[in-house]
PDB file of C-alpha atoms in Angstrom:
ATOM      1  CA  UNK A   1     -52.600 101.705 -25.109  1.00 46.00           C
ATOM      2  CA  UNK A   2     -54.679 103.597 -27.607  1.00 51.00           C
ATOM      3  CA  UNK A   3     -54.351 102.640 -31.261  1.00 56.00           C
ATOM      4  CA  UNK A   4     -53.228 106.132 -32.222  1.00 55.00           C
ATOM      5  CA  UNK A   5     -50.498 106.296 -29.592  1.00 56.00           C
ATOM      6  CA  UNK A   6     -49.196 102.885 -30.585  1.00 59.00           C
ATOM      7  CA  UNK A   7     -49.145 103.883 -34.249  1.00 62.00           C
ATOM      8  CA  UNK A   8     -47.219 107.056 -33.442  1.00 58.00           C
ATOM      9  CA  UNK A   9     -44.708 105.103 -31.378  1.00 56.00           C
ATOM     10  CA  UNK A  10     -44.339 102.460 -34.108  1.00 62.00           C
ATOM     11  CA  UNK A  11     -43.792 105.064 -36.830  1.00 61.00           C
ATOM     12  CA  UNK A  12     -41.219 106.908 -34.708  1.00 57.00           C
ATOM     13  CA  UNK A  13     -39.407 103.656 -33.950  1.00 57.00           C
ATOM     14  CA  UNK A  14     -39.314 102.646 -37.619  1.00 61.00           C
ATOM     15  CA  UNK A  15     -38.135 106.133 -38.606  1.00 60.00           C
ATOM     16  CA  UNK A  16     -35.290 105.959 -36.125  1.00 58.00           C
ATOM     17  CA  UNK A  17     -34.160 102.634 -37.591  1.00 66.00           C
ATOM     18  CA  UNK A  18     -34.150 103.990 -41.165  1.00 73.00           C
ATOM     19  CA  UNK A  19     -32.110 107.124 -40.440  1.00 81.00           C
ATOM     20  CA  UNK A  20     -28.438 106.742 -41.291  1.00 82.00           C
ATOM     21  CA  UNK A  21     -27.070 109.038 -38.592  1.00 83.00           C
ATOM     22  CA  UNK A  22     -23.461 107.928 -39.116  1.00 84.00           C
ATOM     23  CA  UNK A  23     -23.696 108.433 -42.871  1.00 82.00           C
ATOM     24  CA  UNK A  24     -25.048 111.947 -42.402  1.00 83.00           C
ATOM     25  CA  UNK A  25     -22.420 112.737 -39.768  1.00 84.00           C
ATOM     26  CA  UNK A  26     -19.653 111.880 -42.243  1.00 84.00           C
ATOM     27  CA  UNK A  27     -20.959 114.530 -44.658  1.00 84.00           C
ATOM     28  CA  UNK A  28     -20.752 117.361 -42.131  1.00 84.00           C
ATOM     29  CA  UNK A  29     -17.771 119.621 -42.586  1.00 83.00           C
ATOM     30  CA  UNK A  30     -17.793 122.380 -39.980  1.00 87.00           C
ATOM     31  CA  UNK A  31     -17.619 122.107 -36.207  1.00 88.00           C
ATOM     32  CA  UNK A  32     -20.711 124.278 -35.817  1.00 90.00           C
ATOM     33  CA  UNK A  33     -22.672 121.961 -38.115  1.00 88.00           C
ATOM     34  CA  UNK A  34     -21.451 118.953 -36.119  1.00 89.00           C
ATOM     35  CA  UNK A  35     -22.731 120.560 -32.908  1.00 91.00           C
ATOM     36  CA  UNK A  36     -26.106 121.302 -34.497  1.00 91.00           C
ATOM     37  CA  UNK A  37     -26.316 117.787 -35.913  1.00 88.00           C
ATOM     38  CA  UNK A  38     -25.466 116.283 -32.539  1.00 90.00           C
ATOM     39  CA  UNK A  39     -28.135 118.427 -30.915  1.00 92.00           C
ATOM     40  CA  UNK A  40     -30.693 117.341 -33.525  1.00 90.00           C
ATOM     41  CA  UNK A  41     -29.841 113.684 -33.043  1.00 89.00           C
ATOM     42  CA  UNK A  42     -30.057 113.962 -29.255  1.00 92.00           C
ATOM     43  CA  UNK A  43     -33.451 115.719 -29.469  1.00 91.00           C
ATOM     44  CA  UNK A  44     -34.754 113.106 -31.902  1.00 88.00           C
ATOM     45  CA  UNK A  45     -33.631 110.269 -29.652  1.00 87.00           C
ATOM     46  CA  UNK A  46     -35.209 111.909 -26.583  1.00 88.00           C
ATOM     47  CA  UNK A  47     -38.553 112.322 -28.356  1.00 85.00           C
ATOM     48  CA  UNK A  48     -38.366 108.799 -29.732  1.00 82.00           C
ATOM     49  CA  UNK A  49     -37.540 107.404 -26.296  1.00 82.00           C
ATOM     50  CA  UNK A  50     -40.465 109.282 -24.767  1.00 81.00           C
ATOM     51  CA  UNK A  51     -42.798 107.977 -27.442  1.00 77.00           C
ATOM     52  CA  UNK A  52     -41.571 104.427 -26.950  1.00 76.00           C
ATOM     53  CA  UNK A  53     -41.952 104.449 -23.175  1.00 76.00           C
ATOM     54  CA  UNK A  54     -45.118 106.496 -22.944  1.00 73.00           C
ATOM     55  CA  UNK A  55     -47.118 104.963 -25.779  1.00 68.00           C
ATOM     56  CA  UNK A  56     -45.799 101.434 -26.011  1.00 66.00           C
ATOM     57  CA  UNK A  57     -47.296 100.257 -22.729  1.00 70.00           C
ATOM     58  CA  UNK A  58     -50.844  99.031 -22.373  1.00 73.00           C
ATOM     59  CA  UNK A  59     -52.761 100.705 -19.551  1.00 73.00           C
ATOM     60  CA  UNK A  60     -53.588  98.473 -16.618  1.00 80.00           C
ATOM     61  CA  UNK A  61     -57.185  97.258 -16.731  1.00 86.00           C
ATOM     62  CA  UNK A  62     -59.521  98.764 -14.178  1.00 88.00           C
ATOM     63  CA  UNK A  63     -60.436  96.447 -11.305  1.00 89.00           C
ATOM     64  CA  UNK A  64     -64.149  97.251 -11.125  1.00 90.00           C
ATOM     65  CA  UNK A  65     -64.751  94.716  -8.349  1.00 90.00           C
ATOM     66  CA  UNK A  66     -62.300  96.507  -6.052  1.00 91.00           C
ATOM     67  CA  UNK A  67     -64.222  99.757  -6.477  1.00 89.00           C
ATOM     68  CA  UNK A  68     -67.601  98.024  -6.057  1.00 89.00           C
ATOM     69  CA  UNK A  69     -66.545  96.883  -2.588  1.00 87.00           C
ATOM     70  CA  UNK A  70     -65.606 100.376  -1.482  1.00 85.00           C
ATOM     71  CA  UNK A  71     -68.112 102.569  -3.320  1.00 86.00           C
ATOM     72  CA  UNK A  72     -71.075 100.433  -4.048  1.00 85.00           C
ATOM     73  CA  UNK A  73     -72.290  98.662  -7.116  1.00 88.00           C
ATOM     74  CA  UNK A  74     -74.571 101.392  -8.457  1.00 90.00           C
ATOM     75  CA  UNK A  75     -72.016 104.195  -8.801  1.00 91.00           C
ATOM     76  CA  UNK A  76     -69.290 101.848 -10.106  1.00 90.00           C
ATOM     77  CA  UNK A  77     -71.658 100.399 -12.719  1.00 91.00           C
ATOM     78  CA  UNK A  78     -72.537 103.898 -13.884  1.00 92.00           C
ATOM     79  CA  UNK A  79     -68.812 104.829 -14.154  1.00 90.00           C
ATOM     80  CA  UNK A  80     -68.086 101.558 -15.941  1.00 91.00           C
ATOM     81  CA  UNK A  81     -70.893 102.182 -18.421  1.00 92.00           C
ATOM     82  CA  UNK A  82     -69.639 105.701 -19.093  1.00 91.00           C
ATOM     83  CA  UNK A  83     -66.041 104.496 -19.359  1.00 90.00           C
ATOM     84  CA  UNK A  84     -66.961 101.829 -21.896  1.00 89.00           C
ATOM     85  CA  UNK A  85     -69.077 104.255 -23.917  1.00 91.00           C
ATOM     86  CA  UNK A  86     -66.145 106.592 -24.507  1.00 88.00           C
ATOM     87  CA  UNK A  87     -65.001 106.328 -28.105  1.00 86.00           C
ATOM     88  CA  UNK A  88     -61.607 107.594 -29.021  1.00 80.00           C
ATOM     89  CA  UNK A  89     -61.721 108.765 -32.621  1.00 83.00           C
ATOM     90  CA  UNK A  90     -59.471 107.018 -35.091  1.00 82.00           C
ATOM     91  CA  UNK A  91     -56.573 109.063 -36.358  1.00 78.00           C
ATOM     92  CA  UNK A  92     -56.922 109.850 -40.035  1.00 81.00           C
ATOM     93  CA  UNK A  93     -53.645 111.004 -41.480  1.00 80.00           C
ATOM     94  CA  UNK A  94     -54.219 113.799 -44.007  1.00 82.00           C
ATOM     95  CA  UNK A  95     -50.981 115.749 -44.042  1.00 81.00           C
ATOM     96  CA  UNK A  96     -48.955 113.353 -46.193  1.00 81.00           C
ATOM     97  CA  UNK A  97     -51.155 114.007 -49.214  1.00 84.00           C
ATOM     98  CA  UNK A  98     -50.812 117.736 -48.706  1.00 84.00           C
ATOM     99  CA  UNK A  99     -47.049 117.811 -48.265  1.00 86.00           C
ATOM    100  CA  UNK A 100     -45.958 114.910 -50.483  1.00 86.00           C
ATOM    101  CA  UNK A 101     -45.901 116.997 -53.727  1.00 88.00           C
ATOM    102  CA  UNK A 102     -43.962 119.765 -51.971  1.00 89.00           C
ATOM    103  CA  UNK A 103     -41.515 117.221 -50.592  1.00 88.00           C
ATOM    104  CA  UNK A 104     -41.099 115.646 -54.041  1.00 89.00           C
ATOM    105  CA  UNK A 105     -40.386 119.091 -55.519  1.00 92.00           C
ATOM    106  CA  UNK A 106     -37.753 119.670 -52.858  1.00 90.00           C
ATOM    107  CA  UNK A 107     -36.178 116.308 -53.667  1.00 90.00           C
ATOM    108  CA  UNK A 108     -35.934 117.309 -57.337  1.00 93.00           C
ATOM    109  CA  UNK A 109     -34.371 120.644 -56.342  1.00 93.00           C
ATOM    110  CA  UNK A 110     -32.005 118.765 -54.049  1.00 92.00           C
ATOM    111  CA  UNK A 111     -30.862 116.487 -56.881  1.00 92.00           C
ATOM    112  CA  UNK A 112     -30.253 119.498 -59.141  1.00 93.00           C
ATOM    113  CA  UNK A 113     -28.351 121.314 -56.407  1.00 93.00           C
ATOM    114  CA  UNK A 114     -26.344 118.166 -55.714  1.00 92.00           C
ATOM    115  CA  UNK A 115     -25.347 117.882 -59.380  1.00 93.00           C
ATOM    116  CA  UNK A 116     -24.386 121.566 -59.521  1.00 94.00           C
ATOM    117  CA  UNK A 117     -22.415 121.163 -56.319  1.00 93.00           C
ATOM    118  CA  UNK A 118     -20.548 118.166 -57.708  1.00 93.00           C
ATOM    119  CA  UNK A 119     -19.703 120.074 -60.904  1.00 94.00           C
ATOM    120  CA  UNK A 120     -18.516 123.071 -58.902  1.00 95.00           C
ATOM    121  CA  UNK A 121     -16.489 120.817 -56.616  1.00 94.00           C
ATOM    122  CA  UNK A 122     -14.847 119.193 -59.640  1.00 94.00           C
ATOM    123  CA  UNK A 123     -14.059 122.607 -61.130  1.00 95.00           C
ATOM    124  CA  UNK A 124     -12.555 123.794 -57.857  1.00 95.00           C
ATOM    125  CA  UNK A 125     -10.452 120.656 -57.528  1.00 95.00           C
ATOM    126  CA  UNK A 126      -9.048 121.253 -61.024  1.00 94.00           C
ATOM    127  CA  UNK A 127      -8.342 124.875 -60.138  1.00 93.00           C
ATOM    128  CA  UNK A 128      -6.575 123.814 -56.944  1.00 94.00           C
ATOM    129  CA  UNK A 129      -4.451 121.340 -58.922  1.00 93.00           C
ATOM    130  CA  UNK A 130      -3.531 124.108 -61.396  1.00 87.00           C
ATOM    131  CA  UNK A 131      -2.599 126.491 -58.592  1.00 88.00           C
ATOM    132  CA  UNK A 132      -0.500 123.802 -56.900  1.00 89.00           C
ATOM    133  CA  UNK A 133       1.281 123.135 -60.197  1.00 86.00           C
ATOM    134  CA  UNK A 134       1.797 126.844 -60.756  1.00 81.00           C
ATOM    135  CA  UNK A 135       3.143 127.201 -57.231  1.00 85.00           C
ATOM    136  CA  UNK A 136       5.764 124.530 -57.922  1.00 85.00           C
ATOM    137  CA  UNK A 137       6.847 126.123 -61.215  1.00 81.00           C
ATOM    138  CA  UNK A 138       6.632 129.756 -60.092  1.00 80.00           C
ATOM    139  CA  UNK A 139      10.262 130.063 -58.998  1.00 81.00           C
ATOM    140  CA  UNK A 140      11.585 128.977 -62.399  1.00 84.00           C
ATOM    141  CA  UNK A 141       8.805 130.283 -64.658  1.00 83.00           C
ATOM    142  CA  UNK A 142       9.414 133.158 -67.058  1.00 86.00           C
ATOM    143  CA  UNK A 143       6.879 135.879 -67.813  1.00 84.00           C
ATOM    144  CA  UNK A 144       6.408 134.467 -71.324  1.00 87.00           C
ATOM    145  CA  UNK A 145       5.569 131.027 -69.928  1.00 84.00           C
ATOM    146  CA  UNK A 146       3.066 132.591 -67.498  1.00 83.00           C
ATOM    147  CA  UNK A 147       1.434 134.710 -70.218  1.00 86.00           C
ATOM    148  CA  UNK A 148       1.250 131.638 -72.443  1.00 86.00           C
ATOM    149  CA  UNK A 149      -1.087 130.042 -69.874  1.00 82.00           C
ATOM    150  CA  UNK A 150      -2.975 133.317 -69.221  1.00 85.00           C
ATOM    151  CA  UNK A 151      -3.294 135.181 -72.546  1.00 91.00           C
ATOM    152  CA  UNK A 152      -6.075 137.448 -71.176  1.00 92.00           C
ATOM    153  CA  UNK A 153      -3.636 138.823 -68.595  1.00 89.00           C
ATOM    154  CA  UNK A 154      -0.998 139.425 -71.265  1.00 89.00           C
ATOM    155  CA  UNK A 155      -3.595 141.294 -73.339  1.00 90.00           C
ATOM    156  CA  UNK A 156      -4.540 143.436 -70.314  1.00 89.00           C
ATOM    157  CA  UNK A 157      -0.893 144.384 -69.656  1.00 86.00           C
ATOM    158  CA  UNK A 158      -0.263 145.103 -73.336  1.00 88.00           C
ATOM    159  CA  UNK A 159      -3.340 147.362 -73.431  1.00 88.00           C
ATOM    160  CA  UNK A 160      -2.217 149.248 -70.334  1.00 87.00           C
ATOM    161  CA  UNK A 161       1.269 149.805 -71.802  1.00 85.00           C
ATOM    162  CA  UNK A 162      -0.197 150.820 -75.160  1.00 86.00           C
ATOM    163  CA  UNK A 163      -2.523 153.324 -73.427  1.00 85.00           C
ATOM    164  CA  UNK A 164       0.305 154.607 -71.279  1.00 81.00           C
ATOM    165  CA  UNK A 165      -1.490 153.604 -68.067  1.00 76.00           C
ATOM    166  CA  UNK A 166       0.994 152.588 -65.381  1.00 73.00           C
ATOM    167  CA  UNK A 167      -1.440 152.126 -62.459  1.00 67.00           C
ATOM    168  CA  UNK A 168      -1.083 155.567 -60.807  1.00 65.00           C
TER     169      UNK A 168
END
């Protein structure tokens, strides 16, 4: 197997081991996202499997003697010489340097978005708790008790009454 192919297969194999598929799956909320995630995982595993099978095997060595018997020594020696003179260029990875700063910027943005999301989630949870509490008390609550919790609404109603605006 060529050095480049083996490196690609090794990197893909290591990447597949470091991905926490189950952890990511637990974070998915919607059914559509679950389908997309499942599709992504299946595609990744297919590509990884192909890389492992295709690039992890060493090619069988050429039996030059077998061909010498059938074709003659001169032509086989010339093919062997040409075969051995072929140089496969080494893979020089250049894209990481180019995309690493962009990726790092995205990670910073991700952390900021995560913090904002957590704050918003906390705010919404408090609001839900307030609404649940209000729902329980609504049947026995007076208008004064409601306006005590929402003075801006009381002010709006008082202004409408003062301005003789009755909504029609």
